[in-house]
PDB file of C-alpha atoms in Angstrom:
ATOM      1  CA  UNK A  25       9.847  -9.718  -4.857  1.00 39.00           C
ATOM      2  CA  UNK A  26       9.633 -13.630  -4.232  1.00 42.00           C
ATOM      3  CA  UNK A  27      10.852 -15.910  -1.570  1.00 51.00           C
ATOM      4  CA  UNK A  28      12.908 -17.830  -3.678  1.00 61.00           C
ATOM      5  CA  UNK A  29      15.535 -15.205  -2.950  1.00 70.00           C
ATOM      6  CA  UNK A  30      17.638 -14.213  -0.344  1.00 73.00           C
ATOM      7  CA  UNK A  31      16.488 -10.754   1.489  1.00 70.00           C
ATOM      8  CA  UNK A  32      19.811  -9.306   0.683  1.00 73.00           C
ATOM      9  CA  UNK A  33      19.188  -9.882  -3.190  1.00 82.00           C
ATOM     10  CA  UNK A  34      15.530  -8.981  -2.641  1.00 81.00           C
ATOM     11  CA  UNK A  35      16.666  -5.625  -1.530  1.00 79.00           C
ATOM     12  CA  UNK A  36      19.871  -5.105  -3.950  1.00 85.00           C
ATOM     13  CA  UNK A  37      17.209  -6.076  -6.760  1.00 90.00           C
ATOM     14  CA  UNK A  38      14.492  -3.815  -5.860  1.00 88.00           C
ATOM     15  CA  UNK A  39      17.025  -0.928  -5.681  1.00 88.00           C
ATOM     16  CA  UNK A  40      18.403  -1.960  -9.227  1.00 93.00           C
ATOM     17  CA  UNK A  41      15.325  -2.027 -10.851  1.00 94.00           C
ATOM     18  CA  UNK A  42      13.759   0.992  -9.131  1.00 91.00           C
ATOM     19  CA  UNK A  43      17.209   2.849 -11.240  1.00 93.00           C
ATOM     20  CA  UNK A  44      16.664   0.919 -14.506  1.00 95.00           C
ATOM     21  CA  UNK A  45      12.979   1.831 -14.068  1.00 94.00           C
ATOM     22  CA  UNK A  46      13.896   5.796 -12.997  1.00 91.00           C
ATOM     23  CA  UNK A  47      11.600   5.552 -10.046  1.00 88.00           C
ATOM     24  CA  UNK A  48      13.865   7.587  -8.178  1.00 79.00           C
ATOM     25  CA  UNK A  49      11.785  10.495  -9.909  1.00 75.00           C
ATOM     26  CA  UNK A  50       9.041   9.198  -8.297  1.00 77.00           C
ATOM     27  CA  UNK A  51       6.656   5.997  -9.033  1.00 79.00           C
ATOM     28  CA  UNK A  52       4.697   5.590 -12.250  1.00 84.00           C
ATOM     29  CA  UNK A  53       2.539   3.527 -14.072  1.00 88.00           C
ATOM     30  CA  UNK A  54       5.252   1.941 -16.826  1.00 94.00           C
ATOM     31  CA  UNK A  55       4.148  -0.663 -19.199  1.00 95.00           C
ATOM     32  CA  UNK A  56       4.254  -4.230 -18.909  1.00 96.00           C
ATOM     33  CA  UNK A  57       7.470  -4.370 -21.851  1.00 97.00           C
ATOM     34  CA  UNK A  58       9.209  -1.550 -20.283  1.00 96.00           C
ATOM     35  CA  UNK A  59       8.981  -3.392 -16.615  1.00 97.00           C
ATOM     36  CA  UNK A  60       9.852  -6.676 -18.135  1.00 97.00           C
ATOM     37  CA  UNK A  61      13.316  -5.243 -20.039  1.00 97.00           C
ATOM     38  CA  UNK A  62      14.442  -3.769 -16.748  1.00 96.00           C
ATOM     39  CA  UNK A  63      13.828  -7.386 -15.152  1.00 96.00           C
ATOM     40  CA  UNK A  64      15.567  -9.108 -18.187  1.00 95.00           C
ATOM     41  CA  UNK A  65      18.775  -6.982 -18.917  1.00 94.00           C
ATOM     42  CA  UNK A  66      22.121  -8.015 -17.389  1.00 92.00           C
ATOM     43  CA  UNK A  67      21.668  -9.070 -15.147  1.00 90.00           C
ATOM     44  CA  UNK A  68      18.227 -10.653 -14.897  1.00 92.00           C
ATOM     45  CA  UNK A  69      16.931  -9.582 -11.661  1.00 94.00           C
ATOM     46  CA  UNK A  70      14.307 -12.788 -10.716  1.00 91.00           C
ATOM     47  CA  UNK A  71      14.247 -16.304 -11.495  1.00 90.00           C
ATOM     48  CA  UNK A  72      10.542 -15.804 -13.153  1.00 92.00           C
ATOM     49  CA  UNK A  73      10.766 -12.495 -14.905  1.00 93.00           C
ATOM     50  CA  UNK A  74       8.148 -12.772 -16.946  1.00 95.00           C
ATOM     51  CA  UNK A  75       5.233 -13.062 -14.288  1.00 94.00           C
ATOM     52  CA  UNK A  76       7.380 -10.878 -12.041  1.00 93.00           C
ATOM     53  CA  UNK A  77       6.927  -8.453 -14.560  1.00 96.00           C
ATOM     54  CA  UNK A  78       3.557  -8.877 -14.812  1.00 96.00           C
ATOM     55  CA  UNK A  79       3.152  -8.523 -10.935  1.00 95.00           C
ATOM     56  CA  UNK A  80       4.390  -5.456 -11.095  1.00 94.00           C
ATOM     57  CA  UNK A  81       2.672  -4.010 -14.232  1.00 96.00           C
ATOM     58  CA  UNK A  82      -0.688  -4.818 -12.372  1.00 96.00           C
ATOM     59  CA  UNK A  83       0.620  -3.376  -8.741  1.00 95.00           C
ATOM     60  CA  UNK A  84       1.711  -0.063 -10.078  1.00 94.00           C
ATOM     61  CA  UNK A  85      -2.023   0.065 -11.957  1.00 95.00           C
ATOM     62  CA  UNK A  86      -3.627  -0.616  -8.536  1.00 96.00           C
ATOM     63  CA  UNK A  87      -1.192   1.934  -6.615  1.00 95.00           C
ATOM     64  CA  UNK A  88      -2.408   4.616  -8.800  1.00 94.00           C
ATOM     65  CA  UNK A  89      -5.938   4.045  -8.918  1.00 95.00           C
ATOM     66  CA  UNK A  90      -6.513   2.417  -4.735  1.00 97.00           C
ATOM     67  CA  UNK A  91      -3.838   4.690  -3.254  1.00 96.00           C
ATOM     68  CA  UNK A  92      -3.792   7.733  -4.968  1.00 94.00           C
ATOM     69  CA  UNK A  93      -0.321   6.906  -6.795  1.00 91.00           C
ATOM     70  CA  UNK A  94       1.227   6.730  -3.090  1.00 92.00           C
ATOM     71  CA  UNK A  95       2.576   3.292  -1.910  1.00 92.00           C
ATOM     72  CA  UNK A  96       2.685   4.332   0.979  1.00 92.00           C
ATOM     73  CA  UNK A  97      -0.840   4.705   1.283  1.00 97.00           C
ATOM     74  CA  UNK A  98      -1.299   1.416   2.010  1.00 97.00           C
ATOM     75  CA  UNK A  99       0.408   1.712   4.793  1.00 95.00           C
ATOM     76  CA  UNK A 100      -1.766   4.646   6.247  1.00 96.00           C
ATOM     77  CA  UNK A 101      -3.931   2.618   8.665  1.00 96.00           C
ATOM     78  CA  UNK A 102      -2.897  -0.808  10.578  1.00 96.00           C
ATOM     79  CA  UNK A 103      -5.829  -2.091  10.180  1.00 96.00           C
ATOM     80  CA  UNK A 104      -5.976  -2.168   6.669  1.00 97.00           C
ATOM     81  CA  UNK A 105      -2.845  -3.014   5.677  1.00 97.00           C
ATOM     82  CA  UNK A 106      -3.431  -6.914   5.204  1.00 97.00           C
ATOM     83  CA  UNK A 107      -6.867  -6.152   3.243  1.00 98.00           C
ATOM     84  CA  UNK A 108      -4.459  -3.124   1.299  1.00 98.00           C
ATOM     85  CA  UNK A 109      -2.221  -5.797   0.493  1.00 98.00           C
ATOM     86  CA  UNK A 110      -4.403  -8.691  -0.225  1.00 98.00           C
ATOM     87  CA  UNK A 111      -5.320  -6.609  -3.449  1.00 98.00           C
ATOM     88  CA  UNK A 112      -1.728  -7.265  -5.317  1.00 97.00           C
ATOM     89  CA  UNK A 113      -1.085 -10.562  -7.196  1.00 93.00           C
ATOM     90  CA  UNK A 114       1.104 -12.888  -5.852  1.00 91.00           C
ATOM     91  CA  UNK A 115       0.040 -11.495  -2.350  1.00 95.00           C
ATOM     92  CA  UNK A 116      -2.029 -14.200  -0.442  1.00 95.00           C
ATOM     93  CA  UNK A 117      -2.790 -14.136   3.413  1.00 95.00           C
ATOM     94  CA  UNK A 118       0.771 -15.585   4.672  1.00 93.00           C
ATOM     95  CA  UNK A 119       2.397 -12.851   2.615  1.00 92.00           C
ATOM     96  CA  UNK A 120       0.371 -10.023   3.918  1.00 95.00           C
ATOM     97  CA  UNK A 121       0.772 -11.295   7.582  1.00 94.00           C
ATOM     98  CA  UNK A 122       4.388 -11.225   6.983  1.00 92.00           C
ATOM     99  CA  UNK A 123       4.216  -7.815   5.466  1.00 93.00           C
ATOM    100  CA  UNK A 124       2.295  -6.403   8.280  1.00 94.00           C
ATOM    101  CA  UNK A 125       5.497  -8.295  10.687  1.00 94.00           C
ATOM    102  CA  UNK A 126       7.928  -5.943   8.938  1.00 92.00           C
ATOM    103  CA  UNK A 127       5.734  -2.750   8.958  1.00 94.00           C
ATOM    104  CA  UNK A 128       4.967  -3.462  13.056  1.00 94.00           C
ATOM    105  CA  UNK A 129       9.058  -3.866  13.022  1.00 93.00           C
ATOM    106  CA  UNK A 130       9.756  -0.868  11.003  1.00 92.00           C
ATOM    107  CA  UNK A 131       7.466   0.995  13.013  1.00 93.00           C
ATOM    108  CA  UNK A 132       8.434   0.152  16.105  1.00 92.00           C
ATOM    109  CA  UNK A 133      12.355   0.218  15.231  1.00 90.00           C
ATOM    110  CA  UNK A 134      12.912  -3.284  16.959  1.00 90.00           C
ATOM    111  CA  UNK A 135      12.891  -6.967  15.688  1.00 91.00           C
ATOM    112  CA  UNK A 136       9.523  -7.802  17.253  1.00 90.00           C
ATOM    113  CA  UNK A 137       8.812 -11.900  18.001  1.00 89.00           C
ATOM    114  CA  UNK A 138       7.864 -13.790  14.999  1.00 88.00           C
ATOM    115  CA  UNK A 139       6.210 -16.981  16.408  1.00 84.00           C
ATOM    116  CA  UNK A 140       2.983 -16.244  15.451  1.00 82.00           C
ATOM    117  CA  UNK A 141       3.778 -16.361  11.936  1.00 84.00           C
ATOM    118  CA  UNK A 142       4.357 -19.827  11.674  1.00 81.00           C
ATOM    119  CA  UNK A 143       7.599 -19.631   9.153  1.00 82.00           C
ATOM    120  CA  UNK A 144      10.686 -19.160  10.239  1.00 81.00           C
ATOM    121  CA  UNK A 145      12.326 -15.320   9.890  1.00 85.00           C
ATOM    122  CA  UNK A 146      15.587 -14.418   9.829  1.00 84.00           C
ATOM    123  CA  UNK A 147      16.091 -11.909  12.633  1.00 85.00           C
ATOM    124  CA  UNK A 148      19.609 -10.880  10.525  1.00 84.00           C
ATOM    125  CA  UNK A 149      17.303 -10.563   7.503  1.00 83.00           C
ATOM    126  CA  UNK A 150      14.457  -8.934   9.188  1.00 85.00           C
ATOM    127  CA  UNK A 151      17.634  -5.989  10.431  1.00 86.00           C
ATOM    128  CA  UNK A 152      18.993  -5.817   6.715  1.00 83.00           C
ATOM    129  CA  UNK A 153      15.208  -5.014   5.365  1.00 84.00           C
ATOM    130  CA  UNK A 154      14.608  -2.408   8.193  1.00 85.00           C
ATOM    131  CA  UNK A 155      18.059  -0.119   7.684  1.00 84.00           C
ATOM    132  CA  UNK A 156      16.660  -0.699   3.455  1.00 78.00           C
ATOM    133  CA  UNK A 157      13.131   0.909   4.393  1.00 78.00           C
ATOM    134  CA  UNK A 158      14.895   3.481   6.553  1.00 79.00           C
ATOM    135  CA  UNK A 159      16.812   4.641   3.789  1.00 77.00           C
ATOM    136  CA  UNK A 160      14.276   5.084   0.859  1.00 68.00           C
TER     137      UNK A 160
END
């Protein structure tokens, strides 16, 4: 979602939404107002709903027509993933690095050094968003 939040809220919000949403039928393109309820309703789920929403609404368009309606077909080649990722709004370079951190993490099952990334990461966080991506 947005730095301006703690990972563990990051990953307690995504799961929220994802149920208020019913993406745990699967991912779909939903419309802006429908996204932008589930962000809004008790209890509001990030600081700036409103382009949040938005966000979204425009990454679940370019899921289904880039990646075949599969997010984790952005994932399918390394060498992609930062260009993949550089297509969302909100996503600049620094974001994308520090997506491609995680995946090389995930991937690799092990809190990997972080110093390249000039920002300073959480190893405790980093842990809490792998066992998250393990489960889904």
């Amino acid at each position: 979602m947005n730095q301006s939040q703690s990972s563990n809220s990051i990953v307690t919000n995504v799961s929220t939404l994802f149920e208020r949403l019913s993406f745990d039928k699967g991912m779909r393109v939903v419309s802006y107002k429908e996204i932008y309820t589930a962000m809004t309703m008790p209890t509001k789920l990030h600081r700036f709903p409103k382009k949040m929403s938005e966000y979204l609404y425009k990454s679940l368009v370019t899921i289904n027509e880039k990646f075949e309606n599969q997010p984790s077909n952005i994932f399918k080649r390394r060498d992609c993933i930062t260009d993949n990722l550089l297509l969302f709004s909100g996503i600049g370079t620094h974001k994308a690095l520090i997506a491609l951190y995680k995946y090389d993490c995930f991937v690799k099952s092990q809190i990997l050094p972080s110093d390249k990334l000039q920002c300073n990461i959480n190893p405790e966080d980093i842990s809490n968003e792998l066992v998250y991506l393990q489960s889904l």
